[in-house]
Short mmCIF file of C-alpha atoms in Angstrom, two decimals:
data_model
loop_
_atom_site.label_atom_id
_atom_site.label_comp_id
_atom_site.label_asym_id
_atom_site.label_seq_id
_atom_site.Cartn_x
_atom_site.Cartn_y
_atom_site.Cartn_z
CA MET A 30 3.77 -3.34 -89.90
CA ALA A 31 2.94 -2.11 -86.42
CA SER A 32 5.58 0.01 -84.74
CA SER A 33 7.19 -1.16 -81.55
CA PRO A 34 6.57 1.11 -78.55
CA ASP A 35 10.33 1.58 -78.38
CA PHE A 36 10.20 3.41 -81.69
CA HIS A 37 7.22 5.63 -80.98
CA CYS A 38 7.99 9.34 -81.32
CA HIS A 39 5.73 12.07 -79.97
CA ARG A 40 5.00 14.74 -82.56
CA LEU A 41 3.72 17.87 -80.82
CA ALA A 42 4.50 20.46 -83.44
CA VAL A 43 7.12 19.67 -86.08
CA LYS A 44 8.74 16.24 -86.34
CA GLY A 45 12.39 15.59 -86.90
CA ILE A 46 15.69 17.04 -85.85
CA MET A 47 17.21 20.17 -87.31
CA THR A 48 20.58 21.77 -86.97
CA VAL A 49 20.56 25.51 -86.37
CA LEU A 50 23.75 26.98 -87.75
CA ALA A 51 24.31 30.55 -86.71
CA PRO A 52 27.33 32.88 -86.76
CA VAL A 53 28.46 33.89 -83.30
CA HIS A 54 31.22 36.48 -83.27
CA GLY A 55 33.06 35.01 -86.23
CA ARG A 56 32.40 31.39 -85.26
CA SER A 57 29.70 28.93 -86.15
CA LEU A 58 27.66 27.21 -83.50
CA SER A 59 25.63 24.10 -84.25
CA LEU A 60 22.72 23.51 -81.92
CA LEU A 61 20.90 20.20 -82.17
CA MET A 62 17.24 20.90 -81.59
CA HIS A 63 14.29 18.54 -81.61
CA LEU A 64 11.61 20.89 -82.87
CA SER A 65 8.66 18.79 -81.76
CA TYR A 66 9.56 19.05 -78.11
CA ILE A 67 11.71 22.13 -77.65
CA GLU A 68 8.79 24.38 -76.69
CA ALA A 69 7.95 22.25 -73.68
CA LYS A 70 11.43 22.10 -72.20
CA ALA A 71 13.55 24.50 -70.18
CA LEU A 72 15.98 26.33 -72.45
CA SER A 73 18.60 26.96 -69.80
CA SER A 74 19.57 23.31 -69.30
CA PHE A 75 19.07 21.84 -72.78
CA SER A 76 17.08 19.15 -70.98
CA PHE A 77 15.02 18.55 -74.09
CA LEU A 78 17.98 16.54 -75.46
CA LEU A 79 17.77 14.17 -72.50
CA ASP A 80 14.03 13.64 -72.34
CA LEU A 81 13.12 9.97 -72.30
CA GLU A 82 10.43 10.50 -74.90
CA LEU A 83 13.05 11.72 -77.35
CA THR A 84 15.46 8.84 -76.83
CA PRO A 85 13.63 6.46 -79.22
CA CYS A 86 13.66 9.18 -81.91
CA LEU A 87 17.40 9.57 -81.59
CA ILE A 88 18.35 5.90 -81.52
CA MET A 89 15.79 4.34 -83.84
CA THR A 90 18.17 4.44 -86.81
CA TYR A 91 20.67 2.35 -84.88
CA ILE A 92 18.51 -0.30 -83.27
CA LYS A 93 16.58 -2.74 -85.39
CA LYS A 94 13.43 -4.33 -84.14
CA ASN A 95 14.62 -7.92 -84.38
CA ARG A 96 18.16 -7.51 -83.04
CA ARG A 97 19.10 -9.50 -80.02
CA ASN A 98 18.89 -7.85 -76.61
CA SER A 99 22.65 -7.87 -76.27
CA MET A 100 23.04 -5.89 -79.51
CA LYS A 101 20.41 -3.44 -78.35
CA ALA A 102 22.25 -2.92 -75.10
CA LYS A 103 25.51 -2.38 -76.95
CA TYR A 104 24.06 0.23 -79.27
CA LYS A 105 22.20 1.92 -76.45
CA LYS A 106 25.46 2.34 -74.57
CA ILE A 107 27.12 3.85 -77.65
CA ILE A 108 24.24 6.23 -78.28
CA ALA A 109 23.96 7.16 -74.61
CA PHE A 110 27.67 8.01 -74.52
CA SER A 111 27.43 10.05 -77.74
CA LEU A 112 24.32 11.81 -76.50
CA ALA A 113 25.96 12.67 -73.20
CA ALA A 114 28.94 14.15 -75.05
CA ALA A 115 26.63 16.19 -77.28
CA VAL A 116 24.73 17.50 -74.26
CA ILE A 117 27.94 18.50 -72.49
CA ALA A 118 29.15 20.31 -75.60
CA ALA A 119 25.79 22.04 -76.04
CA VAL A 120 25.60 23.14 -72.41
CA SER A 121 29.19 24.37 -72.51
CA ALA A 122 28.52 26.36 -75.65
CA TYR A 123 25.33 27.77 -74.20
CA THR A 124 27.13 28.81 -71.05
CA TRP A 125 30.42 30.17 -72.35
CA LEU A 126 30.19 31.28 -76.00
CA PRO A 127 29.11 34.95 -76.34
CA GLY A 128 25.81 35.28 -78.12
CA THR A 129 24.90 31.57 -77.87
CA LYS A 130 22.02 32.20 -75.49
CA THR A 131 20.59 34.76 -77.88
CA VAL A 132 20.76 32.32 -80.81
CA ALA A 133 19.20 29.51 -78.75
CA ARG A 134 16.35 31.66 -77.47
CA GLN A 135 15.55 32.76 -81.02
CA GLY A 136 15.48 29.10 -82.11
CA VAL A 137 12.79 28.50 -79.49
CA LYS A 138 10.93 31.59 -80.69
CA ALA A 139 10.97 30.33 -84.29
CA THR A 140 9.57 26.96 -83.17
CA LYS A 141 6.74 28.60 -81.27
CA ALA A 142 5.96 30.76 -84.30
CA ALA A 143 5.67 27.67 -86.52
CA ALA A 144 3.35 25.96 -84.05
CA ALA A 145 1.14 29.04 -83.74
CA HIS A 146 0.87 29.45 -87.49
CA TYR A 147 0.13 25.89 -88.51
CA LEU A 148 -1.64 24.35 -85.53
CA SER A 149 -4.99 25.11 -84.05
CA THR A 150 -3.78 26.44 -80.72
CA ASP A 151 -4.35 29.45 -78.51
CA ALA A 152 -0.81 30.64 -79.21
CA VAL A 153 -0.19 33.56 -81.52
CA ASP A 154 2.76 34.16 -83.84
CA ALA A 155 3.64 37.49 -82.23
CA SER A 156 7.06 38.51 -80.97
CA ASN A 157 8.65 41.78 -79.86
CA ILE A 158 5.26 43.18 -78.82
CA ARG A 159 5.86 46.82 -78.07
CA GLN A 160 4.42 50.25 -77.45
CA VAL A 161 5.94 53.22 -79.26
CA ILE A 162 5.66 56.84 -78.20
CA THR A 163 3.08 59.04 -79.93
CA ALA A 164 2.86 62.81 -80.36
CA ASP A 165 0.19 62.99 -77.64
CA SER A 166 0.14 60.16 -75.09
CA THR A 167 -3.00 61.43 -73.39
CA THR A 168 -5.26 60.07 -76.15
CA SER A 169 -3.15 57.81 -78.40
CA ARG A 170 -0.77 54.87 -78.48
CA THR A 171 1.08 52.96 -81.20
CA PHE A 172 1.32 49.18 -80.90
CA MET A 173 3.73 47.08 -82.93
CA TRP A 174 4.68 43.41 -83.10
CA GLN A 175 6.35 40.97 -85.46
CA SER A 176 5.55 37.54 -86.89
CA ASP A 177 7.65 35.03 -88.77
CA TYR A 178 4.85 34.38 -91.24
CA ALA A 179 2.45 36.57 -93.17
CA GLU A 180 -0.80 36.86 -91.23
CA GLU A 181 -4.25 37.63 -92.60
CA ASN A 182 -6.17 40.39 -90.86
CA PRO A 183 -3.80 41.26 -87.99
CA VAL A 184 -5.54 43.30 -85.31
CA VAL A 185 -5.05 44.97 -81.97
CA GLU A 186 -7.87 44.77 -79.44
CA TYR A 187 -8.11 47.13 -76.48
CA ARG A 188 -10.49 47.89 -73.65
CA GLN A 189 -10.67 49.83 -70.44
CA ALA A 190 -9.12 47.64 -67.76
CA GLY A 191 -11.43 44.76 -66.92
CA ASP A 192 -14.36 46.14 -68.93
CA ASP A 193 -15.38 43.71 -71.70
CA ASP A 194 -18.18 46.04 -72.79
CA SER A 195 -15.61 48.63 -73.90
CA LEU A 196 -13.73 46.18 -76.16
CA MET A 197 -12.58 47.75 -79.43
CA GLN A 198 -10.76 46.20 -82.38
CA LEU A 199 -8.48 48.02 -84.83
CA PRO A 200 -6.91 46.53 -87.99
CA ALA A 201 -3.12 46.65 -88.13
CA SER A 202 -0.97 47.35 -91.15
CA SER A 203 1.62 44.76 -92.18
CA ASP A 204 5.07 45.31 -93.63
CA ALA A 205 7.22 42.44 -94.93
CA PHE A 206 10.75 43.56 -94.06
CA SER A 207 13.74 41.57 -95.36
CA ASP A 208 17.19 42.26 -93.96
CA ASP A 209 20.22 40.20 -92.92
CA GLY A 210 18.84 37.29 -94.97
CA VAL A 211 15.69 37.11 -92.84
CA THR A 212 12.14 38.27 -93.50
CA THR A 213 9.98 39.44 -90.61
CA TYR A 214 6.43 40.74 -90.83
CA ILE A 215 5.99 43.97 -88.88
CA HIS A 216 2.45 44.85 -87.78
CA THR A 217 1.48 48.34 -86.64
CA ALA A 218 -1.72 49.76 -85.17
CA ALA A 219 -2.11 53.40 -84.12
CA VAL A 220 -4.91 53.79 -81.56
CA SER A 221 -6.46 57.22 -80.99
CA ASP A 222 -9.47 58.71 -79.22
CA LEU A 223 -8.43 57.23 -75.87
CA LYS A 224 -9.44 58.83 -72.58
CA PRO A 225 -6.71 60.73 -70.69
CA GLY A 226 -5.53 59.26 -67.39
CA THR A 227 -7.23 55.91 -67.99
CA ALA A 228 -6.06 52.34 -67.43
CA TYR A 229 -6.43 50.15 -70.52
CA GLU A 230 -5.54 46.65 -71.65
CA TYR A 231 -4.57 45.47 -75.13
CA ARG A 232 -3.72 42.32 -77.01
CA VAL A 233 -2.60 41.55 -80.55
CA GLY A 234 -3.15 38.73 -82.98
CA ALA A 235 -4.59 37.51 -86.27
CA GLY A 236 -7.48 35.26 -87.20
CA ASP A 237 -8.74 33.53 -84.05
CA LYS A 238 -5.41 33.73 -82.18
CA ARG A 239 -4.63 36.39 -79.59
CA SER A 240 -1.76 37.24 -77.27
CA ASP A 241 -2.25 37.69 -73.54
CA TRP A 242 -3.72 40.95 -72.30
CA GLN A 243 -1.17 43.66 -71.48
CA SER A 244 -1.85 46.84 -69.54
CA PHE A 245 -1.16 50.44 -70.50
CA HIS A 246 -2.14 53.81 -69.12
CA THR A 247 -2.77 57.08 -70.92
CA ALA A 248 -1.07 60.26 -69.72
CA GLN A 249 -2.69 63.04 -67.72
CA GLY A 250 -1.46 66.10 -65.85
CA HIS A 251 2.06 67.51 -65.60
CA ASP A 252 3.85 64.99 -63.38
CA PHE A 253 5.47 61.91 -64.88
CA LYS A 254 8.49 59.65 -64.57
CA ALA A 255 10.67 58.45 -67.45
CA LEU A 256 13.60 56.06 -67.58
CA ILE A 257 16.59 57.20 -69.66
CA PHE A 258 19.22 54.72 -70.85
CA PRO A 259 22.49 55.41 -72.70
CA ASP A 260 23.95 53.13 -75.39
CA SER A 261 22.68 49.56 -75.00
CA GLN A 262 24.90 47.98 -77.68
CA SER A 263 26.58 44.84 -76.40
CA SER A 264 28.23 41.57 -77.37
CA ASP A 265 25.50 39.42 -75.84
CA TYR A 266 23.26 42.05 -74.17
CA SER A 267 23.82 40.69 -70.68
CA VAL A 268 25.01 44.12 -69.53
CA TRP A 269 21.94 45.66 -71.11
CA ALA A 270 19.80 43.16 -69.21
CA ALA A 271 21.63 43.91 -65.95
CA THR A 272 20.92 47.61 -66.52
CA ALA A 273 17.42 47.83 -67.96
CA GLN A 274 15.63 45.08 -66.09
CA PRO A 275 16.48 46.17 -62.51
CA ALA A 276 15.67 49.76 -63.45
CA TRP A 277 12.25 48.70 -64.66
CA GLN A 278 11.62 46.51 -61.60
CA ARG A 279 12.36 49.45 -59.31
CA ASN A 280 10.39 51.98 -61.37
CA GLN A 281 7.25 50.35 -62.68
CA ASP A 282 5.46 53.66 -62.26
CA ALA A 283 7.51 55.09 -65.14
CA GLN A 284 5.37 56.28 -68.06
CA PHE A 285 7.92 55.74 -70.86
CA PHE A 286 11.60 54.99 -71.42
CA ILE A 287 14.24 56.59 -73.62
CA ASN A 288 17.15 54.79 -75.30
CA MET A 289 19.71 57.41 -76.36
CA GLY A 290 20.93 55.71 -79.56
CA ASP A 291 23.25 52.80 -80.39
CA LEU A 292 20.53 50.41 -79.34
CA VAL A 293 22.45 47.60 -81.03
CA ASP A 294 26.08 47.13 -81.96
CA ASN A 295 25.31 46.36 -85.59
CA GLY A 296 22.17 47.75 -87.17
CA GLN A 297 21.84 45.00 -89.77
CA ASP A 298 22.20 42.08 -87.36
CA HIS A 299 18.70 40.73 -86.71
CA TYR A 300 19.96 38.57 -83.82
CA GLN A 301 21.04 41.71 -81.99
CA TRP A 302 17.70 43.41 -82.53
CA ASN A 303 15.88 40.38 -81.14
CA ALA A 304 18.29 40.30 -78.20
CA TRP A 305 17.55 43.97 -77.49
CA PHE A 306 13.79 43.34 -77.59
CA ASP A 307 14.13 40.22 -75.42
CA VAL A 308 15.76 42.25 -72.65
CA VAL A 309 13.07 44.95 -72.56
CA GLY A 310 10.15 42.64 -73.36
CA ASP A 311 8.22 43.18 -70.14
CA MET A 312 8.88 46.91 -70.04
CA ILE A 313 8.20 47.76 -73.68
CA ALA A 314 4.93 45.83 -73.61
CA ARG A 315 3.78 48.01 -70.70
CA ILE A 316 5.17 51.47 -71.50
CA PRO A 317 6.20 53.11 -74.80
CA VAL A 318 9.79 53.41 -75.99
CA VAL A 319 11.39 56.65 -77.18
CA PRO A 320 14.24 55.49 -79.45
CA LEU A 321 17.08 57.59 -80.84
CA LEU A 322 19.08 56.83 -83.95
CA GLY A 323 22.79 56.22 -83.26
CA ASN A 324 25.74 55.65 -85.54
CA HIS A 325 25.75 51.90 -84.86
CA GLU A 326 22.28 51.61 -86.34
CA THR A 327 23.84 52.65 -89.67
CA TYR A 328 26.34 49.76 -89.88
CA ASP A 329 25.90 46.68 -92.05
CA LYS A 330 27.33 43.25 -91.28
CA ASP A 331 30.64 44.26 -92.91
CA TRP A 332 30.78 47.38 -90.70
CA LYS A 333 30.19 49.68 -93.63
CA VAL A 334 27.74 52.55 -93.43
CA ARG A 335 24.29 52.17 -94.95
CA MET A 336 20.87 53.66 -94.32
CA PRO A 337 19.57 52.42 -90.93
CA GLU A 338 16.90 50.26 -92.55
CA ALA A 339 16.15 48.01 -89.57
CA TYR A 340 15.75 50.92 -87.14
CA LEU A 341 13.52 52.80 -89.59
CA HIS A 342 11.21 49.79 -89.99
CA LEU A 343 11.11 48.62 -86.37
CA PHE A 344 9.82 51.89 -84.86
CA ALA A 345 6.79 53.76 -86.21
CA LEU A 346 7.46 57.16 -84.69
CA PRO A 347 5.35 60.35 -84.62
CA ARG A 348 4.68 61.74 -88.09
CA ILE A 349 6.61 64.70 -89.45
CA ASP A 350 5.90 66.78 -92.56
CA ARG A 351 9.09 65.64 -94.29
CA GLU A 352 8.39 62.12 -95.50
CA LYS A 353 11.99 61.60 -96.61
CA TYR A 354 13.11 61.73 -92.98
CA GLN A 355 10.22 59.88 -91.34
CA ASN A 356 11.35 57.95 -88.22
CA GLN A 357 14.76 59.70 -88.23
CA PHE A 358 13.78 62.73 -86.14
CA TYR A 359 10.50 63.63 -84.46
CA SER A 360 8.88 65.35 -81.49
CA PHE A 361 6.25 64.56 -78.87
CA ASP A 362 4.58 66.07 -75.81
CA TYR A 363 4.35 64.57 -72.34
CA GLY A 364 2.93 66.58 -69.46
CA ASP A 365 4.15 70.16 -69.77
CA VAL A 366 7.26 69.13 -71.71
CA HIS A 367 7.89 69.19 -75.45
CA PHE A 368 10.53 66.62 -76.43
CA VAL A 369 12.47 66.86 -79.68
CA VAL A 370 14.47 63.86 -80.90
CA LEU A 371 17.19 64.68 -83.44
CA ASN A 372 19.18 62.61 -85.91
CA THR A 373 22.86 63.46 -85.37
CA GLN A 374 24.26 60.97 -87.89
CA SER A 375 24.88 63.48 -90.68
CA GLN A 376 28.50 62.35 -91.00
CA GLU A 377 27.56 58.70 -91.47
CA LEU A 378 24.66 59.48 -93.81
CA ALA A 379 26.39 62.17 -95.88
CA ASP A 380 26.41 60.02 -99.03
CA PHE A 381 22.74 59.15 -98.64
CA GLU A 382 21.27 62.39 -97.28
CA PRO A 383 23.65 65.26 -98.09
CA SER A 384 21.13 67.91 -97.00
CA LEU A 385 20.20 66.25 -93.69
CA ASP A 386 21.60 69.00 -91.44
CA GLU A 387 20.01 71.81 -93.41
CA ASP A 388 16.62 70.13 -93.64
CA GLU A 389 16.62 69.04 -90.01
CA VAL A 390 17.46 72.52 -88.73
CA ALA A 391 14.60 73.98 -90.78
CA TRP A 392 12.19 71.39 -89.37
CA PHE A 393 13.49 71.97 -85.84
CA LYS A 394 12.83 75.72 -86.02
CA GLU A 395 9.31 75.14 -87.32
CA ASP A 396 8.58 72.54 -84.67
CA MET A 397 9.78 74.71 -81.80
CA ALA A 398 7.75 77.65 -83.06
CA LYS A 399 4.56 75.60 -82.85
CA THR A 400 4.84 74.30 -79.28
CA THR A 401 3.25 76.06 -76.33
CA LYS A 402 4.70 73.75 -73.69
CA LYS A 403 6.56 75.34 -70.78
CA TRP A 404 9.62 73.09 -71.06
CA LYS A 405 11.57 72.00 -74.11
CA ILE A 406 14.00 69.07 -74.05
CA VAL A 407 16.18 68.09 -77.00
CA LEU A 408 17.41 64.49 -77.21
CA MET A 409 20.37 63.57 -79.42
CA HIS A 410 22.83 60.71 -79.67
CA LYS A 411 25.87 62.89 -80.33
CA ASP A 412 25.97 66.02 -78.21
CA PRO A 413 27.43 69.35 -79.47
CA LEU A 414 30.36 69.33 -77.03
CA GLN A 415 33.84 68.77 -78.40
CA TYR A 416 35.85 66.87 -75.84
CA GLY A 417 39.50 67.76 -75.36
CA PHE A 418 42.28 65.21 -75.89
CA ALA A 419 45.76 66.16 -74.73
CA ASN A 420 47.52 62.80 -75.03
CA ARG A 421 46.79 61.95 -78.66
CA PRO A 422 49.01 62.31 -81.74
CA GLN A 423 46.72 65.16 -82.76
CA PRO A 424 45.60 66.96 -79.57
CA ARG A 425 42.19 68.59 -79.58
CA GLU A 426 40.87 71.44 -77.49
CA GLU A 427 37.57 71.52 -75.71
CA GLY A 428 34.73 73.45 -77.29
CA PHE A 429 31.74 72.98 -79.55
CA SER A 430 31.43 71.17 -82.85
CA PRO A 431 28.65 70.13 -85.25
CA GLU A 432 29.10 66.62 -83.85
CA GLY A 433 30.45 65.70 -80.42
#
């Protein structure tokens, strides 16, 4: 039987309606999303729920083809009223509930990933595209990104800016990382043999799909600018956005940025990691990040200490000769400065790495003995100062301590 035009539903990617149920600060938020159309609509207004092309999909179960016009009108009024109430509730939740915007944005991201994986489009299932600092930024760069599905033959392609003849392709490694009930596929490509002081472009992808070109620039000389940010942990990362994004807009000549630990409030929460990446998306695609491990990266969803698994998988940091501690502490050179990044979470990780302090100090001495750079800068989440407290049940004097 031929379908009436009133019941025709456009199917752009995935048909049907799904309910995304996500925990938001101890609550549950249900977002009604039409997956076949969500990609094409503005997230901020939830206008995809009101689109005329979706109306038949939403009301077809209520209106029968051969009902009288008066019955159709009656049901349409009921559905329109219900739909309006749902939209108001959705917009209110999106506007006022902490974390709702993060959940909604990630629902859109998941839809785009599905379309890129299963449809023949120019889109690529690649999120959180990022550059990570290397030991020597004059000739090397590490590129990382994530996909929601396993991809065959992921690659990074790079070229000197605007020069197609210099196009190079490098295979990327893939790591299926499962945490917080979610599996993400992390792809990593370490590019070397670059020319110092040269403008390049890169893109990532798999198969015949590629991301847009992004620019990057190799280091040269002694002068450089870096952005340094303190803890970015947040309830919904709006403060982080209000801090990082204006700083980047005003300083797009910065060569890299440092985040001094506690990147997220809860290290196991994948929503928070995606929220962090969403905020710095433009910046981290253009310049490399220098991350530090903080105590909040060691917390699980029950606020108990664990190994910082997400942090250790999300950032492929410069290699050290102690595999057990890879990505926990490291060093790199930039200009005439040797930077050392330490792991100060020995108290949190005592049950997992009882010899962390001893092993890290030994590595630190060896590393400092090797460098010939004029300046040495040590980065740590917890500083060695002991702050004085006079108005506490147990007062404490100022001084120094193994942990600040």
